[in-house]
């Protein structure tokens, strides 16, 4: 993977030069198997039940929506999927405490979250005015059901 | 703290014998400061904006709702509060990818979760029929905005 090559900040522009990168985009393993084409409803149901995993997307820095104007391309990796199999005794008990009003008016989360466990190296780029920026904790490196 | 004393499974019944435990219940630091009594609306607003932290509750094993019948008391510690200050570039970008329909029909979480970073030792207890059980990952040990 391109993102693992560099020491220090990773330069966004390197992505468009990297041949190895396109291979990883095509071997994601998230495609549906080669069965007879399912209907939309079935497709949606499958999408909802995919387990938490790392996915990736090639986007321009401008498209990230962080307020920078730059056509440089970055590999944005994110966590997607459900954590149904990762429910713990903690979650079941917490849910019960809520139902029994032992915990009231409090913001608690009684289901595991599919979230990054680690982030990729900082991403550096030049904007359209040739100004240099470095952005941290932009792209996920590892996902898990926390 | 009582829960940190033992090696191996922690016995639920020890809690009711522990004098040190009540002290920690009163030093939680989650009480409202001594200002003139605020209205209900203000109280709710404050509760919503409390940052993610470890809280605790004394409950019987039966009340946990895990299917065990036992009057033994456990200290159930859980994560409560918001993670507004922990929003990362990852979250902002992911939110934008959703808005721009770059990510569709996928279960993604674009806000940090207040969740346990570690769990307490296993909890052991006897049910009303004198059967011995051990339950893992029941109570939080440390919380964080993941």
PDB file of C-alpha atoms in Angstrom:
ATOM      1  CA  UNK A   1       0.000   0.000   0.000  1.00  0.00           C
ATOM      2  CA  UNK A   2       1.224   3.430  -0.940  1.00  0.00           C
ATOM      3  CA  UNK A   3       0.276   4.976   2.396  1.00  0.00           C
ATOM      4  CA  UNK A   4       2.610   2.684   4.299  1.00  0.00           C
ATOM      5  CA  UNK A   5       5.714   3.609   2.225  1.00  0.00           C
ATOM      6  CA  UNK A   6       6.543   7.047   3.566  1.00  0.00           C
ATOM      7  CA  UNK A   7       8.177   8.189   6.763  1.00  0.00           C
ATOM      8  CA  UNK A   8       6.668  11.390   8.099  1.00  0.00           C
ATOM      9  CA  UNK A   9       3.793  13.183   6.353  1.00  0.00           C
ATOM     10  CA  UNK A  10       2.350  11.456   3.350  1.00  0.00           C
ATOM     11  CA  UNK A  11       2.135  13.575   0.202  1.00  0.00           C
ATOM     12  CA  UNK A  12      -1.248  13.512  -1.464  1.00  0.00           C
ATOM     13  CA  UNK A  13       0.148  13.931  -4.962  1.00  0.00           C
ATOM     14  CA  UNK A  14       2.076  10.652  -4.745  1.00  0.00           C
ATOM     15  CA  UNK A  15      -1.161   8.753  -5.074  1.00  0.00           C
ATOM     16  CA  UNK A  16      -1.762   9.639  -8.695  1.00  0.00           C
ATOM     17  CA  UNK A  17       1.740   8.379  -9.553  1.00  0.00           C
ATOM     18  CA  UNK A  18       1.393   5.028  -7.818  1.00  0.00           C
ATOM     19  CA  UNK A  19       0.655   1.976  -9.940  1.00  0.00           C
ATOM     20  CA  UNK A  20       0.393  -0.358  -6.949  1.00  0.00           C
ATOM     21  CA  UNK A  21      -2.516   1.607  -5.609  1.00  0.00           C
ATOM     22  CA  UNK A  22      -5.067   0.658  -8.270  1.00  0.00           C
ATOM     23  CA  UNK A  23      -4.538  -3.020  -7.461  1.00  0.00           C
ATOM     24  CA  UNK A  24      -5.609  -2.564  -3.854  1.00  0.00           C
ATOM     25  CA  UNK A  25      -8.707  -0.704  -5.001  1.00  0.00           C
ATOM     26  CA  UNK A  26      -9.810  -3.740  -7.000  1.00  0.00           C
ATOM     27  CA  UNK A  27      -9.093  -6.370  -4.370  1.00  0.00           C
ATOM     28  CA  UNK A  28     -11.308  -4.921  -1.682  1.00  0.00           C
ATOM     29  CA  UNK A  29     -13.384  -8.083  -1.290  1.00  0.00           C
ATOM     30  CA  UNK A  30     -16.567  -6.116  -0.710  1.00  0.00           C
ATOM     31  CA  UNK A  31     -18.243  -6.989  -4.024  1.00  0.00           C
ATOM     32  CA  UNK A  32     -21.305  -9.231  -4.046  1.00  0.00           C
ATOM     33  CA  UNK A  33     -20.642 -12.858  -5.058  1.00  0.00           C
ATOM     34  CA  UNK A  34     -21.511 -14.053  -8.548  1.00  0.00           C
ATOM     35  CA  UNK A  35     -25.030 -15.254  -7.862  1.00  0.00           C
ATOM     36  CA  UNK A  36     -28.110 -14.433  -9.977  1.00  0.00           C
ATOM     37  CA  UNK A  37     -28.631 -10.684  -9.767  1.00  0.00           C
ATOM     38  CA  UNK A  38     -30.568  -9.910  -6.564  1.00  0.00           C
ATOM     39  CA  UNK A  39     -33.310  -7.273  -6.323  1.00  0.00           C
ATOM     40  CA  UNK A  40     -32.731  -3.847  -4.798  1.00  0.00           C
ATOM     41  CA  UNK A  41     -34.306  -4.829  -1.499  1.00  0.00           C
ATOM     42  CA  UNK A  42     -32.025  -7.828  -1.147  1.00  0.00           C
ATOM     43  CA  UNK A  43     -29.006  -5.709  -2.092  1.00  0.00           C
ATOM     44  CA  UNK A  44     -29.864  -3.173   0.612  1.00  0.00           C
ATOM     45  CA  UNK A  45     -30.348  -5.910   3.207  1.00  0.00           C
ATOM     46  CA  UNK A  46     -26.941  -7.377   2.376  1.00  0.00           C
ATOM     47  CA  UNK A  47     -25.305  -3.950   2.507  1.00  0.00           C
ATOM     48  CA  UNK A  48     -26.749  -3.365   5.970  1.00  0.00           C
ATOM     49  CA  UNK A  49     -25.384  -6.629   7.328  1.00  0.00           C
ATOM     50  CA  UNK A  50     -21.835  -6.417   6.051  1.00  0.00           C
ATOM     51  CA  UNK A  51     -19.482  -6.648   9.010  1.00  0.00           C
ATOM     52  CA  UNK A  52     -17.327  -3.692  10.031  1.00  0.00           C
ATOM     53  CA  UNK A  53     -14.354  -3.381   7.663  1.00  0.00           C
ATOM     54  CA  UNK A  54     -11.930  -0.911   6.105  1.00  0.00           C
ATOM     55  CA  UNK A  55     -13.008   0.522   2.746  1.00  0.00           C
ATOM     56  CA  UNK A  56     -11.433   3.106   0.478  1.00  0.00           C
ATOM     57  CA  UNK A  57     -12.288   5.915  -1.862  1.00  0.00           C
ATOM     58  CA  UNK A  58     -10.182   8.074  -4.167  1.00  0.00           C
ATOM     59  CA  UNK A  59     -11.126  11.738  -3.760  1.00  0.00           C
ATOM     60  CA  UNK A  60      -9.666  15.182  -4.382  1.00  0.00           C
ATOM     61  CA  UNK A  61      -8.630  17.250  -1.374  1.00  0.00           C
ATOM     62  CA  UNK A  62     -11.385  19.778  -2.246  1.00  0.00           C
ATOM     63  CA  UNK A  63     -13.981  17.009  -2.091  1.00  0.00           C
ATOM     64  CA  UNK A  64     -13.024  16.190   1.500  1.00  0.00           C
ATOM     65  CA  UNK A  65     -14.928  19.313   2.464  1.00  0.00           C
ATOM     66  CA  UNK A  66     -12.344  20.493   5.006  1.00  0.00           C
ATOM     67  CA  UNK A  67     -12.112  23.945   3.413  1.00  0.00           C
ATOM     68  CA  UNK A  68      -9.008  23.420   1.264  1.00  0.00           C
ATOM     69  CA  UNK A  69      -9.010  24.060  -2.482  1.00  0.00           C
ATOM     70  CA  UNK A  70      -6.810  21.498  -4.152  1.00  0.00           C
ATOM     71  CA  UNK A  71      -7.151  19.044  -7.022  1.00  0.00           C
ATOM     72  CA  UNK A  72      -4.618  16.673  -5.505  1.00  0.00           C
ATOM     73  CA  UNK A  73      -5.974  13.179  -5.012  1.00  0.00           C
ATOM     74  CA  UNK A  74      -5.927  11.307  -1.695  1.00  0.00           C
ATOM     75  CA  UNK A  75      -6.894   7.804  -0.759  1.00  0.00           C
ATOM     76  CA  UNK A  76      -9.575   8.221   1.886  1.00  0.00           C
ATOM     77  CA  UNK A  77      -9.987   5.034   3.903  1.00  0.00           C
ATOM     78  CA  UNK A  78     -12.967   4.658   6.227  1.00  0.00           C
ATOM     79  CA  UNK A  79     -14.770   2.151   8.442  1.00  0.00           C
ATOM     80  CA  UNK A  80     -18.040   0.728   7.198  1.00  0.00           C
ATOM     81  CA  UNK A  81     -20.354  -2.047   8.336  1.00  0.00           C
ATOM     82  CA  UNK A  82     -22.240  -3.387  11.320  1.00  0.00           C
ATOM     83  CA  UNK A  83     -21.091  -4.721  14.690  1.00  0.00           C
ATOM     84  CA  UNK A  84     -23.941  -7.105  15.450  1.00  0.00           C
ATOM     85  CA  UNK A  85     -21.638  -9.981  16.387  1.00  0.00           C
ATOM     86  CA  UNK A  86     -19.595  -7.805  18.749  1.00  0.00           C
ATOM     87  CA  UNK A  87     -22.327  -7.068  21.313  1.00  0.00           C
ATOM     88  CA  UNK A  88     -20.923  -7.569  24.826  1.00  0.00           C
ATOM     89  CA  UNK A  89     -22.464  -8.236  28.246  1.00  0.00           C
ATOM     90  CA  UNK A  90     -21.752  -4.551  28.859  1.00  0.00           C
ATOM     91  CA  UNK A  91     -24.093  -3.554  26.009  1.00  0.00           C
ATOM     92  CA  UNK A  92     -26.900  -5.879  27.056  1.00  0.00           C
ATOM     93  CA  UNK A  93     -26.706  -4.681  30.666  1.00  0.00           C
ATOM     94  CA  UNK A  94     -26.518  -1.020  29.689  1.00  0.00           C
ATOM     95  CA  UNK A  95     -29.570  -1.436  27.463  1.00  0.00           C
ATOM     96  CA  UNK A  96     -31.436  -2.951  30.407  1.00  0.00           C
ATOM     97  CA  UNK A  97     -30.403  -0.160  32.760  1.00  0.00           C
ATOM     98  CA  UNK A  98     -31.934   2.282  30.266  1.00  0.00           C
ATOM     99  CA  UNK A  99     -35.136   0.278  29.903  1.00  0.00           C
ATOM    100  CA  UNK A 100     -35.493   0.039  33.684  1.00  0.00           C
ATOM    101  CA  UNK A 101     -34.862   3.790  34.030  1.00  0.00           C
ATOM    102  CA  UNK A 102     -31.814   3.201  36.216  1.00  0.00           C
ATOM    103  CA  UNK A 103     -30.007   5.524  33.800  1.00  0.00           C
ATOM    104  CA  UNK A 104     -31.983   8.571  32.745  1.00  0.00           C
ATOM    105  CA  UNK A 105     -31.266  11.686  30.693  1.00  0.00           C
ATOM    106  CA  UNK A 106     -27.769  10.519  29.943  1.00  0.00           C
ATOM    107  CA  UNK A 107     -26.063  10.035  26.629  1.00  0.00           C
ATOM    108  CA  UNK A 108     -24.979   6.402  26.630  1.00  0.00           C
ATOM    109  CA  UNK A 109     -24.152   4.126  23.732  1.00  0.00           C
ATOM    110  CA  UNK A 110     -25.273   0.515  24.271  1.00  0.00           C
ATOM    111  CA  UNK A 111     -24.099  -0.832  20.913  1.00  0.00           C
ATOM    112  CA  UNK A 112     -20.567  -1.266  19.587  1.00  0.00           C
ATOM    113  CA  UNK A 113     -19.403   1.283  17.032  1.00  0.00           C
ATOM    114  CA  UNK A 114     -17.568   0.426  13.810  1.00  0.00           C
ATOM    115  CA  UNK A 115     -14.775   2.979  14.120  1.00  0.00           C
ATOM    116  CA  UNK A 116     -11.086   3.482  13.300  1.00  0.00           C
ATOM    117  CA  UNK A 117      -8.737   1.827  15.788  1.00  0.00           C
ATOM    118  CA  UNK A 118      -5.815   3.664  14.191  1.00  0.00           C
ATOM    119  CA  UNK A 119      -5.334   6.455  11.685  1.00  0.00           C
ATOM    120  CA  UNK A 120      -3.016   6.692   8.699  1.00  0.00           C
ATOM    121  CA  UNK A 121      -0.017   9.020   8.622  1.00  0.00           C
ATOM    122  CA  UNK A 122      -0.628  12.740   8.201  1.00  0.00           C
ATOM    123  CA  UNK A 123      -1.531  13.817   4.664  1.00  0.00           C
ATOM    124  CA  UNK A 124       0.291  16.795   3.084  1.00  0.00           C
ATOM    125  CA  UNK A 125      -0.701  18.678  -0.038  1.00  0.00           C
ATOM    126  CA  UNK A 126      -0.423  21.977  -1.923  1.00  0.00           C
ATOM    127  CA  UNK A 127      -3.585  23.963  -2.505  1.00  0.00           C
ATOM    128  CA  UNK A 128      -4.405  25.856  -5.700  1.00  0.00           C
ATOM    129  CA  UNK A 129      -2.442  28.898  -4.380  1.00  0.00           C
ATOM    130  CA  UNK A 130       0.631  26.714  -3.818  1.00  0.00           C
ATOM    131  CA  UNK A 131       0.299  26.826  -0.048  1.00  0.00           C
ATOM    132  CA  UNK A 132       1.441  23.769   1.842  1.00  0.00           C
ATOM    133  CA  UNK A 133      -0.844  22.043   4.375  1.00  0.00           C
ATOM    134  CA  UNK A 134      -0.683  18.935   6.553  1.00  0.00           C
ATOM    135  CA  UNK A 135      -3.832  17.260   7.837  1.00  0.00           C
ATOM    136  CA  UNK A 136      -3.850  14.679  10.619  1.00  0.00           C
ATOM    137  CA  UNK A 137      -6.239  11.835  11.470  1.00  0.00           C
ATOM    138  CA  UNK A 138      -7.844  12.004   8.067  1.00  0.00           C
ATOM    139  CA  UNK A 139      -7.859   8.418   6.905  1.00  0.00           C
ATOM    140  CA  UNK A 140      -8.445   5.196   8.831  1.00  0.00           C
ATOM    141  CA  UNK A 141      -5.727   2.548   9.030  1.00  0.00           C
ATOM    142  CA  UNK A 142      -7.581  -0.147  10.969  1.00  0.00           C
ATOM    143  CA  UNK A 143     -11.242  -0.607  11.903  1.00  0.00           C
ATOM    144  CA  UNK A 144     -12.924  -2.424  14.751  1.00  0.00           C
ATOM    145  CA  UNK A 145     -16.136  -2.821  16.754  1.00  0.00           C
ATOM    146  CA  UNK A 146     -15.397  -0.683  19.802  1.00  0.00           C
TER     147      UNK A 146
ATOM    148  CA  UNK B   1     -11.174   0.704  44.222  1.00  0.00           C
ATOM    149  CA  UNK B   2     -12.483  -2.701  45.119  1.00  0.00           C
ATOM    150  CA  UNK B   3     -12.507  -3.931  41.535  1.00  0.00           C
ATOM    151  CA  UNK B   4      -8.768  -3.452  41.161  1.00  0.00           C
ATOM    152  CA  UNK B   5      -7.855  -5.533  44.241  1.00  0.00           C
ATOM    153  CA  UNK B   6      -8.483  -9.072  43.012  1.00  0.00           C
ATOM    154  CA  UNK B   7      -6.499 -11.349  40.746  1.00  0.00           C
ATOM    155  CA  UNK B   8      -8.649 -13.495  38.486  1.00  0.00           C
ATOM    156  CA  UNK B   9     -12.468 -13.323  38.510  1.00  0.00           C
ATOM    157  CA  UNK B  10     -14.009 -10.718  40.723  1.00  0.00           C
ATOM    158  CA  UNK B  11     -16.692 -11.976  43.102  1.00  0.00           C
ATOM    159  CA  UNK B  12     -19.893  -9.980  43.027  1.00  0.00           C
ATOM    160  CA  UNK B  13     -20.701 -10.551  46.701  1.00  0.00           C
ATOM    161  CA  UNK B  14     -17.503  -8.819  47.807  1.00  0.00           C
ATOM    162  CA  UNK B  15     -19.030  -5.503  46.903  1.00  0.00           C
ATOM    163  CA  UNK B  16     -21.543  -5.459  49.714  1.00  0.00           C
ATOM    164  CA  UNK B  17     -18.710  -6.035  52.206  1.00  0.00           C
ATOM    165  CA  UNK B  18     -16.462  -3.259  50.937  1.00  0.00           C
ATOM    166  CA  UNK B  19     -16.382  -0.022  52.893  1.00  0.00           C
ATOM    167  CA  UNK B  20     -13.969   1.671  50.503  1.00  0.00           C
ATOM    168  CA  UNK B  21     -16.470   1.352  47.689  1.00  0.00           C
ATOM    169  CA  UNK B  22     -19.013   3.863  48.993  1.00  0.00           C
ATOM    170  CA  UNK B  23     -16.321   6.533  49.058  1.00  0.00           C
ATOM    171  CA  UNK B  24     -15.650   6.205  45.345  1.00  0.00           C
ATOM    172  CA  UNK B  25     -19.370   6.452  44.656  1.00  0.00           C
ATOM    173  CA  UNK B  26     -19.436   9.863  46.331  1.00  0.00           C
ATOM    174  CA  UNK B  27     -16.313  11.265  44.720  1.00  0.00           C
ATOM    175  CA  UNK B  28     -17.436  10.797  41.126  1.00  0.00           C
ATOM    176  CA  UNK B  29     -17.162  14.481  40.250  1.00  0.00           C
ATOM    177  CA  UNK B  30     -20.291  14.344  38.089  1.00  0.00           C
ATOM    178  CA  UNK B  31     -22.517  16.380  40.413  1.00  0.00           C
ATOM    179  CA  UNK B  32     -23.620  19.850  39.359  1.00  0.00           C
ATOM    180  CA  UNK B  33     -21.736  22.713  41.022  1.00  0.00           C
ATOM    181  CA  UNK B  34     -23.343  24.621  43.884  1.00  0.00           C
ATOM    182  CA  UNK B  35     -25.020  27.347  41.854  1.00  0.00           C
ATOM    183  CA  UNK B  36     -28.613  28.516  42.277  1.00  0.00           C
ATOM    184  CA  UNK B  37     -30.859  25.595  41.343  1.00  0.00           C
ATOM    185  CA  UNK B  38     -31.276  25.523  37.538  1.00  0.00           C
ATOM    186  CA  UNK B  39     -34.544  24.714  35.761  1.00  0.00           C
ATOM    187  CA  UNK B  40     -35.277  21.337  34.192  1.00  0.00           C
ATOM    188  CA  UNK B  41     -34.453  22.549  30.694  1.00  0.00           C
ATOM    189  CA  UNK B  42     -31.068  23.839  31.794  1.00  0.00           C
ATOM    190  CA  UNK B  43     -30.387  20.600  33.672  1.00  0.00           C
ATOM    191  CA  UNK B  44     -31.152  18.559  30.554  1.00  0.00           C
ATOM    192  CA  UNK B  45     -28.925  20.763  28.410  1.00  0.00           C
ATOM    193  CA  UNK B  46     -26.052  20.330  30.860  1.00  0.00           C
ATOM    194  CA  UNK B  47     -26.576  16.558  30.999  1.00  0.00           C
ATOM    195  CA  UNK B  48     -26.403  16.377  27.207  1.00  0.00           C
ATOM    196  CA  UNK B  49     -23.122  18.258  27.074  1.00  0.00           C
ATOM    197  CA  UNK B  50     -21.210  16.432  29.776  1.00  0.00           C
ATOM    198  CA  UNK B  51     -18.051  15.022  28.251  1.00  0.00           C
ATOM    199  CA  UNK B  52     -17.536  11.268  27.920  1.00  0.00           C
ATOM    200  CA  UNK B  53     -16.605   9.780  31.323  1.00  0.00           C
ATOM    201  CA  UNK B  54     -16.822   6.657  33.459  1.00  0.00           C
ATOM    202  CA  UNK B  55     -19.859   6.453  35.732  1.00  0.00           C
ATOM    203  CA  UNK B  56     -21.069   3.778  38.097  1.00  0.00           C
ATOM    204  CA  UNK B  57     -24.218   2.166  39.380  1.00  0.00           C
ATOM    205  CA  UNK B  58     -24.820  -0.425  42.089  1.00  0.00           C
ATOM    206  CA  UNK B  59     -27.231  -3.098  40.819  1.00  0.00           C
ATOM    207  CA  UNK B  60     -28.217  -6.680  41.562  1.00  0.00           C
ATOM    208  CA  UNK B  61     -27.173  -9.388  39.100  1.00  0.00           C
ATOM    209  CA  UNK B  62     -30.865  -9.990  38.272  1.00  0.00           C
ATOM    210  CA  UNK B  63     -31.270  -6.329  37.347  1.00  0.00           C
ATOM    211  CA  UNK B  64     -28.513  -6.614  34.729  1.00  0.00           C
ATOM    212  CA  UNK B  65     -31.083  -8.429  32.587  1.00  0.00           C
ATOM    213  CA  UNK B  66     -28.665 -11.085  31.357  1.00  0.00           C
ATOM    214  CA  UNK B  67     -30.980 -13.916  32.407  1.00  0.00           C
ATOM    215  CA  UNK B  68     -29.434 -14.765  35.779  1.00  0.00           C
ATOM    216  CA  UNK B  69     -31.460 -14.795  38.991  1.00  0.00           C
ATOM    217  CA  UNK B  70     -29.294 -13.528  41.807  1.00  0.00           C
ATOM    218  CA  UNK B  71     -29.577 -10.878  44.504  1.00  0.00           C
ATOM    219  CA  UNK B  72     -25.824 -10.378  44.650  1.00  0.00           C
ATOM    220  CA  UNK B  73     -24.787  -6.788  44.055  1.00  0.00           C
ATOM    221  CA  UNK B  74     -22.293  -5.690  41.406  1.00  0.00           C
ATOM    222  CA  UNK B  75     -20.763  -2.351  40.609  1.00  0.00           C
ATOM    223  CA  UNK B  76     -21.727  -1.692  37.007  1.00  0.00           C
ATOM    224  CA  UNK B  77     -19.465   0.934  35.460  1.00  0.00           C
ATOM    225  CA  UNK B  78     -20.395   2.481  32.121  1.00  0.00           C
ATOM    226  CA  UNK B  79     -19.408   5.230  29.689  1.00  0.00           C
ATOM    227  CA  UNK B  80     -21.617   8.271  29.500  1.00  0.00           C
ATOM    228  CA  UNK B  81     -21.365  11.661  27.825  1.00  0.00           C
ATOM    229  CA  UNK B  82     -20.701  13.365  24.532  1.00  0.00           C
ATOM    230  CA  UNK B  83     -17.654  13.448  22.256  1.00  0.00           C
ATOM    231  CA  UNK B  84     -18.159  16.825  20.611  1.00  0.00           C
ATOM    232  CA  UNK B  85     -14.591  17.955  21.218  1.00  0.00           C
ATOM    233  CA  UNK B  86     -13.135  14.742  19.772  1.00  0.00           C
ATOM    234  CA  UNK B  87     -14.355  15.183  16.177  1.00  0.00           C
ATOM    235  CA  UNK B  88     -11.479  14.418  13.783  1.00  0.00           C
ATOM    236  CA  UNK B  89     -10.715  15.308  10.159  1.00  0.00           C
ATOM    237  CA  UNK B  90     -11.820  11.734   9.441  1.00  0.00           C
ATOM    238  CA  UNK B  91     -15.324  12.481  10.762  1.00  0.00           C
ATOM    239  CA  UNK B  92     -15.688  15.756   8.879  1.00  0.00           C
ATOM    240  CA  UNK B  93     -14.543  14.159   5.630  1.00  0.00           C
ATOM    241  CA  UNK B  94     -16.736  11.104   6.071  1.00  0.00           C
ATOM    242  CA  UNK B  95     -19.741  13.315   6.709  1.00  0.00           C
ATOM    243  CA  UNK B  96     -18.981  15.163   3.486  1.00  0.00           C
ATOM    244  CA  UNK B  97     -18.600  11.963   1.492  1.00  0.00           C
ATOM    245  CA  UNK B  98     -22.098  11.021   2.648  1.00  0.00           C
ATOM    246  CA  UNK B  99     -23.557  14.404   1.801  1.00  0.00           C
ATOM    247  CA  UNK B 100     -21.989  14.287  -1.663  1.00  0.00           C
ATOM    248  CA  UNK B 101     -23.297  10.737  -2.196  1.00  0.00           C
ATOM    249  CA  UNK B 102     -19.788   9.395  -2.656  1.00  0.00           C
ATOM    250  CA  UNK B 103     -20.762   6.810  -0.015  1.00  0.00           C
ATOM    251  CA  UNK B 104     -24.257   5.392  -0.410  1.00  0.00           C
ATOM    252  CA  UNK B 105     -26.264   2.659   1.311  1.00  0.00           C
ATOM    253  CA  UNK B 106     -23.462   1.944   3.725  1.00  0.00           C
ATOM    254  CA  UNK B 107     -23.484   1.921   7.481  1.00  0.00           C
ATOM    255  CA  UNK B 108     -20.823   4.422   8.459  1.00  0.00           C
ATOM    256  CA  UNK B 109     -20.336   6.324  11.698  1.00  0.00           C
ATOM    257  CA  UNK B 110     -19.070   9.877  11.199  1.00  0.00           C
ATOM    258  CA  UNK B 111     -19.033  10.875  14.879  1.00  0.00           C
ATOM    259  CA  UNK B 112     -16.823   9.600  17.701  1.00  0.00           C
ATOM    260  CA  UNK B 113     -18.454   7.177  20.146  1.00  0.00           C
ATOM    261  CA  UNK B 114     -18.130   7.390  23.932  1.00  0.00           C
ATOM    262  CA  UNK B 115     -17.281   3.748  24.567  1.00  0.00           C
ATOM    263  CA  UNK B 116     -15.221   1.529  26.901  1.00  0.00           C
ATOM    264  CA  UNK B 117     -11.536   1.403  25.993  1.00  0.00           C
ATOM    265  CA  UNK B 118     -11.068  -1.459  28.468  1.00  0.00           C
ATOM    266  CA  UNK B 119     -13.294  -3.719  30.530  1.00  0.00           C
ATOM    267  CA  UNK B 120     -13.079  -4.713  34.185  1.00  0.00           C
ATOM    268  CA  UNK B 121     -12.118  -8.209  35.303  1.00  0.00           C
ATOM    269  CA  UNK B 122     -14.677 -11.004  34.895  1.00  0.00           C
ATOM    270  CA  UNK B 123     -17.497 -10.950  37.454  1.00  0.00           C
ATOM    271  CA  UNK B 124     -18.412 -14.195  39.275  1.00  0.00           C
ATOM    272  CA  UNK B 125     -21.533 -14.848  41.332  1.00  0.00           C
ATOM    273  CA  UNK B 126     -23.882 -17.520  42.668  1.00  0.00           C
ATOM    274  CA  UNK B 127     -27.471 -17.508  41.477  1.00  0.00           C
ATOM    275  CA  UNK B 128     -30.498 -18.257  43.695  1.00  0.00           C
ATOM    276  CA  UNK B 129     -30.033 -22.006  42.998  1.00  0.00           C
ATOM    277  CA  UNK B 130     -26.419 -21.825  44.203  1.00  0.00           C
ATOM    278  CA  UNK B 131     -25.007 -22.254  40.707  1.00  0.00           C
ATOM    279  CA  UNK B 132     -21.731 -20.510  39.959  1.00  0.00           C
ATOM    280  CA  UNK B 133     -21.365 -18.223  36.926  1.00  0.00           C
ATOM    281  CA  UNK B 134     -18.672 -15.985  35.498  1.00  0.00           C
ATOM    282  CA  UNK B 135     -19.513 -13.123  33.155  1.00  0.00           C
ATOM    283  CA  UNK B 136     -16.924 -11.294  31.041  1.00  0.00           C
ATOM    284  CA  UNK B 137     -16.811  -7.788  29.581  1.00  0.00           C
ATOM    285  CA  UNK B 138     -19.614  -6.621  31.832  1.00  0.00           C
ATOM    286  CA  UNK B 139     -18.302  -3.429  33.338  1.00  0.00           C
ATOM    287  CA  UNK B 140     -16.195  -0.667  31.796  1.00  0.00           C
ATOM    288  CA  UNK B 141     -12.768   0.156  33.216  1.00  0.00           C
ATOM    289  CA  UNK B 142     -11.845   3.130  31.023  1.00  0.00           C
ATOM    290  CA  UNK B 143     -13.851   5.274  28.609  1.00  0.00           C
ATOM    291  CA  UNK B 144     -12.860   7.285  25.575  1.00  0.00           C
ATOM    292  CA  UNK B 145     -14.080   9.010  22.418  1.00  0.00           C
ATOM    293  CA  UNK B 146     -13.274   6.407  19.772  1.00  0.00           C
TER     294      UNK B 146
END
